[in-house]
mmCIF file of C-alpha atoms in Angstrom:
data_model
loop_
_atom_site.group_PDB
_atom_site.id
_atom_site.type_symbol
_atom_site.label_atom_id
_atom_site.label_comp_id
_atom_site.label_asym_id
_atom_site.label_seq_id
_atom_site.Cartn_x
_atom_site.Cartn_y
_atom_site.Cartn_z
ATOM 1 C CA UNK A 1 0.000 0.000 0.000
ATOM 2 C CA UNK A 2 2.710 2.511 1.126
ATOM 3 C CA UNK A 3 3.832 1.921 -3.018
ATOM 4 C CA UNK A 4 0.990 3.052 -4.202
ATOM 5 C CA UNK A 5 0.304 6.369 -1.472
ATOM 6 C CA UNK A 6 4.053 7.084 -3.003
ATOM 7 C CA UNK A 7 3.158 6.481 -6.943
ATOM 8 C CA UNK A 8 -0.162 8.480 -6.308
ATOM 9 C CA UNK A 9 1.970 11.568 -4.469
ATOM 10 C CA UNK A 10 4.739 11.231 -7.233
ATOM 11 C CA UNK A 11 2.644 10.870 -10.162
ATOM 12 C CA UNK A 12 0.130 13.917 -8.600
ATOM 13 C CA UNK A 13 3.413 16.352 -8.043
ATOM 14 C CA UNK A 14 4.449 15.566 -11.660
ATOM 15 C CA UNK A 15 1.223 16.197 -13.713
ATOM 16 C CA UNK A 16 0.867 19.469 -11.407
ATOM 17 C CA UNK A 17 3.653 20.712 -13.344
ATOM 18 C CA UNK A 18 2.662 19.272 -16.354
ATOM 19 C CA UNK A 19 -0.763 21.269 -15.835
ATOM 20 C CA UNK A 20 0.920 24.439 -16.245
ATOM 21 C CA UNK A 21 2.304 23.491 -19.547
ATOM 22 C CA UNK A 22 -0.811 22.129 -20.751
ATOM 23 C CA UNK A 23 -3.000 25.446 -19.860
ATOM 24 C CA UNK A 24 0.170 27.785 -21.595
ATOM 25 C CA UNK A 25 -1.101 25.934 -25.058
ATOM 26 C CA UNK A 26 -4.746 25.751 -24.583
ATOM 27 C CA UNK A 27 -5.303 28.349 -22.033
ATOM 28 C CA UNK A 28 -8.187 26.508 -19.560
ATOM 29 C CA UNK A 29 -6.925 27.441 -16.167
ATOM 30 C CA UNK A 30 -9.100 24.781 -15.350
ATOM 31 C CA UNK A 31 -6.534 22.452 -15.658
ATOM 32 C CA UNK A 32 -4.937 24.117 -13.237
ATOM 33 C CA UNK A 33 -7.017 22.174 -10.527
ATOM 34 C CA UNK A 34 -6.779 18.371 -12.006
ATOM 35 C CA UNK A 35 -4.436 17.755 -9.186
ATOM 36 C CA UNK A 36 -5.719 19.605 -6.468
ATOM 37 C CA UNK A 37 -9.123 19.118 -4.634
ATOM 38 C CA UNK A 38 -12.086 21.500 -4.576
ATOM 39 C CA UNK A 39 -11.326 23.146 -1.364
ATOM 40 C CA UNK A 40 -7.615 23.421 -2.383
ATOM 41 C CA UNK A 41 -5.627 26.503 -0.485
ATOM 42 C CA UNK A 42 -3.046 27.962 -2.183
ATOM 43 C CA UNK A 43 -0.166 29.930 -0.765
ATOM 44 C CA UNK A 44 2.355 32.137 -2.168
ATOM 45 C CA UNK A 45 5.801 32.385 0.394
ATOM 46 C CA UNK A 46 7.525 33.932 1.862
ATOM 47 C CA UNK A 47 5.619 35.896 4.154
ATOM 48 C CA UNK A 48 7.652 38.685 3.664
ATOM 49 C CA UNK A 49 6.835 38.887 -0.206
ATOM 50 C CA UNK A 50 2.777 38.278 0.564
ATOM 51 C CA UNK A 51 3.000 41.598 2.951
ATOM 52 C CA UNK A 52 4.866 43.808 0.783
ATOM 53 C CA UNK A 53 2.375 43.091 -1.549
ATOM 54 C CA UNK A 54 -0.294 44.545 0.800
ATOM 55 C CA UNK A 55 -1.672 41.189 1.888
ATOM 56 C CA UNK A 56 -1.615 39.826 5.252
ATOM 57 C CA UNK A 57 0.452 37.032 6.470
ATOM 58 C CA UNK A 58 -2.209 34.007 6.440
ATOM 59 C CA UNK A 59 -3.259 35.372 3.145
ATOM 60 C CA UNK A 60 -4.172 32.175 0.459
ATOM 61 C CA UNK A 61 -6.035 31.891 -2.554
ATOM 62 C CA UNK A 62 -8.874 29.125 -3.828
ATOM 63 C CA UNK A 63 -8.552 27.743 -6.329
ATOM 64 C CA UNK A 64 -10.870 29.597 -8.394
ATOM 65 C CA UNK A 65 -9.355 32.840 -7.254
ATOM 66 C CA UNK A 66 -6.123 30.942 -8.662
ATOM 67 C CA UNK A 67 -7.359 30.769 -11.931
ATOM 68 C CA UNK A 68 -8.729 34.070 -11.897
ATOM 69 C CA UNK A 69 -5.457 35.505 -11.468
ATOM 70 C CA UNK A 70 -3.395 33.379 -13.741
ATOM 71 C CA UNK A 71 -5.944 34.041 -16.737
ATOM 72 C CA UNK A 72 -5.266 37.825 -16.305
ATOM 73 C CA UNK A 73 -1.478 36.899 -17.003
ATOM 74 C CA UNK A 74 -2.378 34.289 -19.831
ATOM 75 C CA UNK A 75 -2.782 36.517 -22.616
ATOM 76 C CA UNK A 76 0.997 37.444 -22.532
ATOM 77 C CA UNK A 77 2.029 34.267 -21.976
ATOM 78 C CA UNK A 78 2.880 31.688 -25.095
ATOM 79 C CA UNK A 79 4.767 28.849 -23.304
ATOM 80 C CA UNK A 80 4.630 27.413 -19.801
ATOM 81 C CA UNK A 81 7.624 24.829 -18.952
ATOM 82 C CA UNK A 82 9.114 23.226 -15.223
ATOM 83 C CA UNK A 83 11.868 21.719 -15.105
ATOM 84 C CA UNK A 84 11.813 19.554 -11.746
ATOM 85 C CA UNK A 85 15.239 19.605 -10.283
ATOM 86 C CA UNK A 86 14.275 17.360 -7.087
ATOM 87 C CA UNK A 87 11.701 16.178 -4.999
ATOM 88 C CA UNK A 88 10.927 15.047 -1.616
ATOM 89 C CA UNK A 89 7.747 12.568 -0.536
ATOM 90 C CA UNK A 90 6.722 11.805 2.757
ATOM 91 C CA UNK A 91 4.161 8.967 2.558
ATOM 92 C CA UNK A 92 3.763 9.128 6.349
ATOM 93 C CA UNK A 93 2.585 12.927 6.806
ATOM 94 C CA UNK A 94 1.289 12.867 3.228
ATOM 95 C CA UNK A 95 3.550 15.697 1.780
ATOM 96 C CA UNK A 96 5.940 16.613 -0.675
ATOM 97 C CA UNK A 97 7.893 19.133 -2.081
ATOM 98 C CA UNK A 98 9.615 20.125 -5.503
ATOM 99 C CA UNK A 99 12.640 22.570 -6.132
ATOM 100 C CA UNK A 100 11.774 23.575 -9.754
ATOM 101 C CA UNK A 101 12.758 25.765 -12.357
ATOM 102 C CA UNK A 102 9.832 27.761 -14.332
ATOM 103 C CA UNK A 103 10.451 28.908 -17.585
ATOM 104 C CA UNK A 104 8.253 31.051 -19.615
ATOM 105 C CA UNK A 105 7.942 33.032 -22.696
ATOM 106 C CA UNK A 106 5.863 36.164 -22.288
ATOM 107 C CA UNK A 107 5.570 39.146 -24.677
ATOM 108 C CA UNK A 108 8.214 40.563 -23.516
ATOM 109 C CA UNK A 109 10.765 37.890 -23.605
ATOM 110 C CA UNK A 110 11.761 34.754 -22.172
ATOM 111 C CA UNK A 111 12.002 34.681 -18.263
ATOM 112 C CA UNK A 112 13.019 31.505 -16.040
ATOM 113 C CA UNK A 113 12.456 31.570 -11.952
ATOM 114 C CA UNK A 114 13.669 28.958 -9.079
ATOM 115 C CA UNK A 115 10.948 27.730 -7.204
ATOM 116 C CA UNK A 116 10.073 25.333 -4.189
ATOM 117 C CA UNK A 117 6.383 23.956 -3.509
ATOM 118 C CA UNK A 118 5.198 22.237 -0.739
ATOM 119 C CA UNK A 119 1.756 19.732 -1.022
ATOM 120 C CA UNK A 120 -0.278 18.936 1.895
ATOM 121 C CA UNK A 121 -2.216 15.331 -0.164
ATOM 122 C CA UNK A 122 -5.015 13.477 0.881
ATOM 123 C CA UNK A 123 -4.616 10.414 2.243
ATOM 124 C CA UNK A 124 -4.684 8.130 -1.118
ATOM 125 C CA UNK A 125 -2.049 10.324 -2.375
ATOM 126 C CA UNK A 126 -3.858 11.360 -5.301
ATOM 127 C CA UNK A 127 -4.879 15.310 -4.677
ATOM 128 C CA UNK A 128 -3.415 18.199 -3.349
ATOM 129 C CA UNK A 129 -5.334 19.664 -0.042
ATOM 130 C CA UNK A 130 -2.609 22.416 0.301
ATOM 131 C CA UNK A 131 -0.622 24.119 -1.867
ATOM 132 C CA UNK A 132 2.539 26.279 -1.416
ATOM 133 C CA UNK A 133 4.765 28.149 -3.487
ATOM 134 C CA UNK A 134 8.038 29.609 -2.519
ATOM 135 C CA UNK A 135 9.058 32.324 -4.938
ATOM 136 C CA UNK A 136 12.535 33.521 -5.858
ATOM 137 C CA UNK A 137 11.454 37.099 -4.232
ATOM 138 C CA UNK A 138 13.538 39.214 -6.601
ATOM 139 C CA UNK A 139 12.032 37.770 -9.685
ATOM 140 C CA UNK A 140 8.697 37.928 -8.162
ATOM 141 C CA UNK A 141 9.144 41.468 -6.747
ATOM 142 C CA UNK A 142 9.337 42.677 -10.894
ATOM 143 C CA UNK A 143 6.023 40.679 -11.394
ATOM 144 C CA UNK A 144 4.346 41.954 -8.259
ATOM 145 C CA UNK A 145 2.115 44.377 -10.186
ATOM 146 C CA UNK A 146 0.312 41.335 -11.658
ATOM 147 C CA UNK A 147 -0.474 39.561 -8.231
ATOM 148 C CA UNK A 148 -4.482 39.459 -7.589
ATOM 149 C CA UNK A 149 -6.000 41.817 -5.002
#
Protein backbone atom coordinates (compact mmCIF):
# COMPACT_ATOMS: atom_id res chain seq x y z
CA UNK A 1 0.00 0.00 0.00
CA UNK A 2 2.71 2.51 1.13
CA UNK A 3 3.83 1.92 -3.02
CA UNK A 4 0.99 3.05 -4.20
CA UNK A 5 0.30 6.37 -1.47
CA UNK A 6 4.05 7.08 -3.00
CA UNK A 7 3.16 6.48 -6.94
CA UNK A 8 -0.16 8.48 -6.31
CA UNK A 9 1.97 11.57 -4.47
CA UNK A 10 4.74 11.23 -7.23
CA UNK A 11 2.64 10.87 -10.16
CA UNK A 12 0.13 13.92 -8.60
CA UNK A 13 3.41 16.35 -8.04
CA UNK A 14 4.45 15.57 -11.66
CA UNK A 15 1.22 16.20 -13.71
CA UNK A 16 0.87 19.47 -11.41
CA UNK A 17 3.65 20.71 -13.34
CA UNK A 18 2.66 19.27 -16.35
CA UNK A 19 -0.76 21.27 -15.84
CA UNK A 20 0.92 24.44 -16.25
CA UNK A 21 2.30 23.49 -19.55
CA UNK A 22 -0.81 22.13 -20.75
CA UNK A 23 -3.00 25.45 -19.86
CA UNK A 24 0.17 27.79 -21.60
CA UNK A 25 -1.10 25.93 -25.06
CA UNK A 26 -4.75 25.75 -24.58
CA UNK A 27 -5.30 28.35 -22.03
CA UNK A 28 -8.19 26.51 -19.56
CA UNK A 29 -6.92 27.44 -16.17
CA UNK A 30 -9.10 24.78 -15.35
CA UNK A 31 -6.53 22.45 -15.66
CA UNK A 32 -4.94 24.12 -13.24
CA UNK A 33 -7.02 22.17 -10.53
CA UNK A 34 -6.78 18.37 -12.01
CA UNK A 35 -4.44 17.75 -9.19
CA UNK A 36 -5.72 19.60 -6.47
CA UNK A 37 -9.12 19.12 -4.63
CA UNK A 38 -12.09 21.50 -4.58
CA UNK A 39 -11.33 23.15 -1.36
CA UNK A 40 -7.62 23.42 -2.38
CA UNK A 41 -5.63 26.50 -0.48
CA UNK A 42 -3.05 27.96 -2.18
CA UNK A 43 -0.17 29.93 -0.76
CA UNK A 44 2.36 32.14 -2.17
CA UNK A 45 5.80 32.39 0.39
CA UNK A 46 7.53 33.93 1.86
CA UNK A 47 5.62 35.90 4.15
CA UNK A 48 7.65 38.68 3.66
CA UNK A 49 6.83 38.89 -0.21
CA UNK A 50 2.78 38.28 0.56
CA UNK A 51 3.00 41.60 2.95
CA UNK A 52 4.87 43.81 0.78
CA UNK A 53 2.38 43.09 -1.55
CA UNK A 54 -0.29 44.54 0.80
CA UNK A 55 -1.67 41.19 1.89
CA UNK A 56 -1.61 39.83 5.25
CA UNK A 57 0.45 37.03 6.47
CA UNK A 58 -2.21 34.01 6.44
CA UNK A 59 -3.26 35.37 3.14
CA UNK A 60 -4.17 32.17 0.46
CA UNK A 61 -6.03 31.89 -2.55
CA UNK A 62 -8.87 29.13 -3.83
CA UNK A 63 -8.55 27.74 -6.33
CA UNK A 64 -10.87 29.60 -8.39
CA UNK A 65 -9.35 32.84 -7.25
CA UNK A 66 -6.12 30.94 -8.66
CA UNK A 67 -7.36 30.77 -11.93
CA UNK A 68 -8.73 34.07 -11.90
CA UNK A 69 -5.46 35.50 -11.47
CA UNK A 70 -3.39 33.38 -13.74
CA UNK A 71 -5.94 34.04 -16.74
CA UNK A 72 -5.27 37.83 -16.31
CA UNK A 73 -1.48 36.90 -17.00
CA UNK A 74 -2.38 34.29 -19.83
CA UNK A 75 -2.78 36.52 -22.62
CA UNK A 76 1.00 37.44 -22.53
CA UNK A 77 2.03 34.27 -21.98
CA UNK A 78 2.88 31.69 -25.10
CA UNK A 79 4.77 28.85 -23.30
CA UNK A 80 4.63 27.41 -19.80
CA UNK A 81 7.62 24.83 -18.95
CA UNK A 82 9.11 23.23 -15.22
CA UNK A 83 11.87 21.72 -15.11
CA UNK A 84 11.81 19.55 -11.75
CA UNK A 85 15.24 19.61 -10.28
CA UNK A 86 14.28 17.36 -7.09
CA UNK A 87 11.70 16.18 -5.00
CA UNK A 88 10.93 15.05 -1.62
CA UNK A 89 7.75 12.57 -0.54
CA UNK A 90 6.72 11.81 2.76
CA UNK A 91 4.16 8.97 2.56
CA UNK A 92 3.76 9.13 6.35
CA UNK A 93 2.59 12.93 6.81
CA UNK A 94 1.29 12.87 3.23
CA UNK A 95 3.55 15.70 1.78
CA UNK A 96 5.94 16.61 -0.68
CA UNK A 97 7.89 19.13 -2.08
CA UNK A 98 9.62 20.13 -5.50
CA UNK A 99 12.64 22.57 -6.13
CA UNK A 100 11.77 23.57 -9.75
CA UNK A 101 12.76 25.76 -12.36
CA UNK A 102 9.83 27.76 -14.33
CA UNK A 103 10.45 28.91 -17.59
CA UNK A 104 8.25 31.05 -19.61
CA UNK A 105 7.94 33.03 -22.70
CA UNK A 106 5.86 36.16 -22.29
CA UNK A 107 5.57 39.15 -24.68
CA UNK A 108 8.21 40.56 -23.52
CA UNK A 109 10.77 37.89 -23.61
CA UNK A 110 11.76 34.75 -22.17
CA UNK A 111 12.00 34.68 -18.26
CA UNK A 112 13.02 31.50 -16.04
CA UNK A 113 12.46 31.57 -11.95
CA UNK A 114 13.67 28.96 -9.08
CA UNK A 115 10.95 27.73 -7.20
CA UNK A 116 10.07 25.33 -4.19
CA UNK A 117 6.38 23.96 -3.51
CA UNK A 118 5.20 22.24 -0.74
CA UNK A 119 1.76 19.73 -1.02
CA UNK A 120 -0.28 18.94 1.90
CA UNK A 121 -2.22 15.33 -0.16
CA UNK A 122 -5.01 13.48 0.88
CA UNK A 123 -4.62 10.41 2.24
CA UNK A 124 -4.68 8.13 -1.12
CA UNK A 125 -2.05 10.32 -2.38
CA UNK A 126 -3.86 11.36 -5.30
CA UNK A 127 -4.88 15.31 -4.68
CA UNK A 128 -3.41 18.20 -3.35
CA UNK A 129 -5.33 19.66 -0.04
CA UNK A 130 -2.61 22.42 0.30
CA UNK A 131 -0.62 24.12 -1.87
CA UNK A 132 2.54 26.28 -1.42
CA UNK A 133 4.76 28.15 -3.49
CA UNK A 134 8.04 29.61 -2.52
CA UNK A 135 9.06 32.32 -4.94
CA UNK A 136 12.54 33.52 -5.86
CA UNK A 137 11.45 37.10 -4.23
CA UNK A 138 13.54 39.21 -6.60
CA UNK A 139 12.03 37.77 -9.68
CA UNK A 140 8.70 37.93 -8.16
CA UNK A 141 9.14 41.47 -6.75
CA UNK A 142 9.34 42.68 -10.89
CA UNK A 143 6.02 40.68 -11.39
CA UNK A 144 4.35 41.95 -8.26
CA UNK A 145 2.11 44.38 -10.19
CA UNK A 146 0.31 41.33 -11.66
CA UNK A 147 -0.47 39.56 -8.23
CA UNK A 148 -4.48 39.46 -7.59
CA UNK A 149 -6.00 41.82 -5.00
Amino acid sequence: MESSIYANMDAAMRDFFKAYEDVSQNKDVMQLSRTTTPDCSRHIYPVTFTESIGKPADWHMSNEEYHGFLALNLPKISNIRYKISETCIDITQRKGSARVVLNTTETSGEHAMEQVWFFDFTDDGAKMKVVGEFLDTVKAASNRKDMPE
